[in-house]
């Protein structure tokens, strides 16, 4: 069993002796040994990006983050609840107006009245229910209105994150999956489970896909993601894949952005059963003839029956993260995994495991013959500007 503090793995970004003394003393009193202190914002980015055990909290002195402040903030609140909580130390001025501010915890100064002895304990293990610390989170599960969804889609408030995918045989980075986030004016950065299903219900799947593709293609050029030769995987629900104009539009944007089709992978994300198999066959054949890769996403016993799709020209199959994470403890999951890998292999598909969170899962997937891995062990979904930092660090570790 985990003790309450076993999951606590802190990164302190600060150049102040008083903060680092205060944090280490309080952490020690709580029995936390995993405190990584650094004054280098780049190092903080790479620590947050991935690895095991995953970082649970970033204690951040904003003045120390320099140009990387937005990236560090985006790597924290954006990935809750499995993610990294952000604790802001000292002058919070540079964060005024940040859309994620509601999810942050503020600690004005070491040893100050109201913070004093024990503040770290209160910050790391807040009592359940609304508190001054996390008051903003209480609104997080409310449904968004269609107006809010439209405002975000047409007001350029869809953001993108990039989660690296690596080759299991040699750990070489080979691709990025593009993941959407919604920047809400009051609630901060929202994860897809809070808006993607609603967007799809409201018939807005195509505008969402457009917004994500535009963002990703901009980043590809402006953030020089092209320099790495990565593939870029885009999530397309079935309804969008079946719109001929959507594919024509995608192809026009791809040409404008000068991205080789061979570097793009379209992931068929939606899990409803496919009834329009001949239309889907046509869409896939069109994309394949240009050179795009096509992946069947979210394959798992409860998610998607992939058999009907196996004789279409897919190039890859992605194993659902819950299946991957449950397989060590569930024989049903393990049997399904073994069978699926065998059929996918026979169909000539590249097999990608999502949810590779630790070394045990990595080793297991590798032994089962999975080709590529995506998961928190490798990296979390990253803001575009953090991708080069992660890449440099990952390659240095391989060397
Ligand atoms: P997905 O396509 O299966 O994307 C992978 C999800 O797994 C991401 O969640 C990622 O953060 C999470 N993940 C990756 N590795 C791990 C791990 O090791 N452990 C755990 N616990 N989780 C991991 P995210 O970003 O919250 O996205 C959720 C889903 O929302 C996506 O699942 C996808 O179905 C949908 N989505 C995201 N972006 C888009 C988009 O642009 N368009 C559409 N239509 N759907 C999207
Ligand atoms: Ca996906
Ligand atoms: Ca999945």
Short mmCIF file of C-alpha atoms in Angstrom, two decimals, residues 7-258:
data_model
loop_
_atom_site.label_atom_id
_atom_site.label_comp_id
_atom_site.label_asym_id
_atom_site.label_seq_id
_atom_site.Cartn_x
_atom_site.Cartn_y
_atom_site.Cartn_z
CA UNK A 7 3.15 9.79 -4.29
CA UNK A 8 4.57 13.17 -3.39
CA UNK A 9 7.43 14.08 -5.63
CA UNK A 10 8.17 17.79 -5.50
CA UNK A 11 10.05 20.11 -7.79
CA UNK A 12 11.03 23.46 -6.29
CA UNK A 13 12.02 26.13 -8.81
CA UNK A 14 13.57 28.93 -6.82
CA UNK A 15 16.85 30.75 -6.30
CA UNK A 16 15.95 31.82 -2.79
CA UNK A 17 17.73 30.27 0.13
CA UNK A 18 14.84 31.02 2.47
CA UNK A 19 12.30 29.21 0.29
CA UNK A 20 14.51 26.20 -0.22
CA UNK A 21 15.33 25.98 3.52
CA UNK A 22 11.68 26.35 4.46
CA UNK A 23 10.45 23.80 1.90
CA UNK A 24 13.12 21.22 2.74
CA UNK A 25 12.55 21.54 6.48
CA UNK A 26 8.81 21.12 6.15
CA UNK A 27 9.11 18.30 3.63
CA UNK A 28 11.50 16.49 5.96
CA UNK A 29 9.05 16.90 8.81
CA UNK A 30 6.41 15.22 6.62
CA UNK A 31 8.76 12.37 5.68
CA UNK A 32 8.98 13.48 2.04
CA UNK A 33 12.39 12.79 0.60
CA UNK A 34 11.64 13.50 -3.03
CA UNK A 35 12.27 17.23 -3.32
CA UNK A 36 14.23 18.31 -6.35
CA UNK A 37 15.40 21.90 -6.01
CA UNK A 38 16.61 23.81 -9.01
CA UNK A 39 17.09 27.43 -10.06
CA UNK A 40 17.04 26.47 -13.74
CA UNK A 41 13.64 26.76 -15.43
CA UNK A 42 14.68 24.49 -18.30
CA UNK A 43 15.57 21.75 -15.87
CA UNK A 44 12.18 22.19 -14.21
CA UNK A 45 10.45 21.76 -17.59
CA UNK A 46 12.22 18.48 -18.27
CA UNK A 47 11.54 17.18 -14.77
CA UNK A 48 7.85 17.93 -15.24
CA UNK A 49 7.74 16.46 -18.73
CA UNK A 50 8.00 12.83 -17.79
CA UNK A 51 9.79 10.00 -16.01
CA UNK A 52 9.00 7.91 -13.00
CA UNK A 53 7.99 8.61 -10.31
CA UNK A 54 5.96 11.40 -11.84
CA UNK A 55 6.22 14.84 -10.31
CA UNK A 56 3.17 15.62 -8.17
CA UNK A 57 3.74 19.31 -7.36
CA UNK A 58 5.66 22.21 -8.79
CA UNK A 59 6.57 24.82 -6.19
CA UNK A 60 7.32 27.80 -8.33
CA UNK A 61 8.79 31.21 -7.70
CA UNK A 62 7.44 33.01 -10.81
CA UNK A 63 10.38 35.43 -11.10
CA UNK A 64 12.70 32.43 -11.55
CA UNK A 65 10.82 31.00 -14.54
CA UNK A 66 11.70 33.74 -17.05
CA UNK A 67 10.36 33.11 -20.56
CA UNK A 68 9.32 29.61 -19.57
CA UNK A 69 6.65 30.79 -17.11
CA UNK A 70 3.70 30.13 -19.48
CA UNK A 71 5.07 26.69 -20.39
CA UNK A 72 5.55 25.69 -16.77
CA UNK A 73 2.05 26.84 -15.88
CA UNK A 74 0.62 24.99 -18.88
CA UNK A 75 2.31 21.79 -17.78
CA UNK A 76 0.72 21.89 -14.36
CA UNK A 77 -2.90 22.83 -13.89
CA UNK A 78 -3.74 21.66 -17.38
CA UNK A 79 -3.11 18.04 -16.55
CA UNK A 80 -5.02 17.68 -13.29
CA UNK A 81 -6.29 15.39 -11.77
CA UNK A 82 -3.54 12.91 -12.72
CA UNK A 83 -1.20 15.78 -13.16
CA UNK A 84 0.97 18.24 -11.42
CA UNK A 85 -0.42 20.74 -8.93
CA UNK A 86 1.05 24.22 -9.00
CA UNK A 87 2.04 26.05 -5.83
CA UNK A 88 3.11 29.65 -6.39
CA UNK A 89 5.71 30.97 -3.98
CA UNK A 90 6.19 34.67 -3.27
CA UNK A 91 5.31 37.43 -5.72
CA UNK A 92 2.47 36.15 -7.89
CA UNK A 93 2.40 39.35 -9.98
CA UNK A 94 3.53 37.72 -13.23
CA UNK A 95 0.55 35.35 -13.03
CA UNK A 96 -2.17 37.97 -12.70
CA UNK A 97 -4.89 37.28 -15.27
CA UNK A 98 -3.58 33.81 -16.09
CA UNK A 99 -6.56 31.61 -17.00
CA UNK A 100 -5.25 28.81 -14.77
CA UNK A 101 -4.94 31.01 -11.67
CA UNK A 102 -8.03 29.51 -10.06
CA UNK A 103 -6.37 26.12 -9.89
CA UNK A 104 -3.19 27.42 -8.27
CA UNK A 105 -2.26 27.66 -4.62
CA UNK A 106 -0.52 30.83 -3.47
CA UNK A 107 1.96 31.03 -0.61
CA UNK A 108 3.07 34.65 -0.11
CA UNK A 109 6.34 34.26 1.81
CA UNK A 110 8.26 31.72 3.88
CA UNK A 111 7.25 31.69 7.50
CA UNK A 112 4.72 34.52 7.03
CA UNK A 113 1.63 34.82 9.20
CA UNK A 114 -0.94 32.41 7.85
CA UNK A 115 1.71 30.34 6.11
CA UNK A 116 4.16 29.56 8.96
CA UNK A 117 4.93 26.09 10.22
CA UNK A 118 2.85 23.42 8.51
CA UNK A 119 1.89 25.35 5.39
CA UNK A 120 3.41 22.70 3.14
CA UNK A 121 1.30 19.99 4.74
CA UNK A 122 -1.86 22.03 4.17
CA UNK A 123 -0.90 22.72 0.57
CA UNK A 124 0.04 19.16 -0.32
CA UNK A 125 -2.76 17.39 1.44
CA UNK A 126 -5.65 19.84 1.49
CA UNK A 127 -8.69 18.71 3.41
CA UNK A 128 -11.55 17.56 1.19
CA UNK A 129 -14.16 20.08 0.11
CA UNK A 130 -13.82 23.67 -1.05
CA UNK A 131 -10.99 25.59 0.57
CA UNK A 132 -9.32 28.93 0.07
CA UNK A 133 -6.57 26.95 -1.61
CA UNK A 134 -8.50 25.30 -4.38
CA UNK A 135 -11.76 27.21 -4.41
CA UNK A 136 -11.70 27.46 -8.18
CA UNK A 137 -11.84 23.72 -8.73
CA UNK A 138 -15.34 23.41 -7.39
CA UNK A 139 -16.83 24.74 -10.63
CA UNK A 140 -14.82 22.39 -12.78
CA UNK A 141 -17.35 19.69 -13.38
CA UNK A 142 -20.19 21.91 -14.52
CA UNK A 143 -21.36 21.39 -18.07
CA UNK A 144 -20.36 24.07 -20.51
CA UNK A 145 -23.13 25.80 -22.42
CA UNK A 146 -23.27 25.60 -26.21
CA UNK A 147 -22.48 29.35 -26.25
CA UNK A 148 -19.33 28.75 -24.22
CA UNK A 149 -18.29 25.98 -26.59
CA UNK A 150 -18.91 28.18 -29.63
CA UNK A 151 -17.05 31.11 -28.05
CA UNK A 152 -14.03 28.91 -27.47
CA UNK A 153 -14.11 27.36 -30.94
CA UNK A 154 -14.52 30.60 -32.82
CA UNK A 155 -12.57 32.80 -30.40
CA UNK A 156 -9.26 30.99 -30.88
CA UNK A 157 -9.33 29.55 -27.38
CA UNK A 158 -8.62 25.99 -28.37
CA UNK A 159 -5.06 25.14 -27.39
CA UNK A 160 -2.95 22.14 -28.25
CA UNK A 161 -0.64 19.87 -26.28
CA UNK A 162 1.76 17.34 -27.74
CA UNK A 163 2.41 13.94 -26.21
CA UNK A 164 5.54 12.15 -27.43
CA UNK A 165 5.50 8.59 -28.78
CA UNK A 166 8.69 6.53 -28.76
CA UNK A 167 9.88 3.37 -30.46
CA UNK A 168 10.08 0.55 -27.90
CA UNK A 169 13.05 -1.26 -29.43
CA UNK A 170 15.50 1.64 -29.07
CA UNK A 171 13.48 4.31 -27.18
CA UNK A 172 13.93 6.72 -30.08
CA UNK A 173 11.26 9.49 -30.21
CA UNK A 174 9.18 9.13 -33.35
CA UNK A 175 5.97 11.05 -33.02
CA UNK A 176 3.65 13.43 -31.21
CA UNK A 177 -0.07 13.09 -30.62
CA UNK A 178 -1.92 16.39 -30.71
CA UNK A 179 -4.36 16.77 -27.79
CA UNK A 180 -6.89 19.56 -27.44
CA UNK A 181 -7.39 21.85 -24.46
CA UNK A 182 -10.02 24.57 -24.02
CA UNK A 183 -9.06 27.87 -22.48
CA UNK A 184 -12.09 28.98 -20.51
CA UNK A 185 -12.18 32.66 -19.44
CA UNK A 186 -13.14 31.81 -15.85
CA UNK A 187 -12.39 28.14 -15.27
CA UNK A 188 -8.94 28.04 -16.77
CA UNK A 189 -7.55 25.33 -19.03
CA UNK A 190 -9.97 22.42 -19.41
CA UNK A 191 -9.13 18.87 -20.38
CA UNK A 192 -10.94 17.14 -23.25
CA UNK A 193 -13.25 15.02 -21.12
CA UNK A 194 -14.89 18.27 -20.00
CA UNK A 195 -15.61 19.56 -23.50
CA UNK A 196 -14.96 17.08 -26.36
CA UNK A 197 -18.05 14.88 -25.76
CA UNK A 198 -20.21 18.00 -25.43
CA UNK A 199 -18.77 19.52 -28.58
CA UNK A 200 -19.53 16.31 -30.44
CA UNK A 201 -23.08 16.19 -29.05
CA UNK A 202 -23.62 19.79 -30.16
CA UNK A 203 -22.62 18.86 -33.71
CA UNK A 204 -19.41 20.92 -33.47
CA UNK A 205 -16.88 18.13 -34.01
CA UNK A 206 -15.74 19.51 -37.33
CA UNK A 207 -15.05 23.09 -36.09
CA UNK A 208 -13.08 21.55 -33.19
CA UNK A 209 -11.01 19.41 -35.54
CA UNK A 210 -10.36 22.46 -37.72
CA UNK A 211 -9.24 24.54 -34.73
CA UNK A 212 -6.88 21.81 -33.52
CA UNK A 213 -5.39 21.17 -36.96
CA UNK A 214 -4.81 24.91 -37.52
CA UNK A 215 -3.05 25.24 -34.16
CA UNK A 216 -0.94 22.14 -34.69
CA UNK A 217 0.16 23.13 -38.19
CA UNK A 218 1.07 26.63 -36.93
CA UNK A 219 3.17 25.14 -34.14
CA UNK A 220 4.77 22.76 -36.61
CA UNK A 221 6.30 25.73 -38.44
CA UNK A 222 6.59 28.38 -35.74
CA UNK A 223 7.84 26.16 -32.94
CA UNK A 224 10.03 24.25 -35.38
CA UNK A 225 8.53 20.91 -34.49
CA UNK A 226 9.34 20.00 -38.08
CA UNK A 227 13.04 19.93 -37.18
CA UNK A 228 12.61 16.63 -35.32
CA UNK A 229 11.09 14.64 -38.16
CA UNK A 230 8.30 13.48 -35.86
CA UNK A 231 5.03 12.11 -37.08
CA UNK A 232 2.04 14.16 -35.95
CA UNK A 233 -1.07 12.24 -34.90
CA UNK A 234 -4.44 14.01 -35.11
CA UNK A 235 -7.69 12.79 -33.51
CA UNK A 236 -10.57 12.57 -35.98
CA UNK A 237 -14.00 11.40 -34.89
CA UNK A 238 -15.80 9.22 -37.41
CA UNK A 239 -18.30 11.94 -38.35
CA UNK A 240 -15.48 14.22 -39.44
CA UNK A 241 -13.59 11.53 -41.32
CA UNK A 242 -16.74 10.91 -43.35
CA UNK A 243 -17.07 14.55 -44.51
CA UNK A 244 -15.38 14.72 -47.95
CA UNK A 245 -14.90 18.51 -47.62
CA UNK A 246 -13.09 17.99 -44.32
CA UNK A 247 -10.50 15.81 -46.02
CA UNK A 248 -10.10 18.29 -48.88
CA UNK A 249 -9.67 21.07 -46.32
CA UNK A 250 -7.09 19.03 -44.36
CA UNK A 251 -5.14 18.28 -47.50
CA UNK A 252 -5.09 21.98 -48.51
CA UNK A 253 -3.81 23.02 -45.03
CA UNK A 254 -1.19 20.26 -45.12
CA UNK A 255 0.14 21.49 -48.43
CA UNK A 256 0.18 25.10 -47.23
CA UNK A 257 2.13 24.03 -44.16
CA UNK A 258 4.42 21.89 -46.34
#
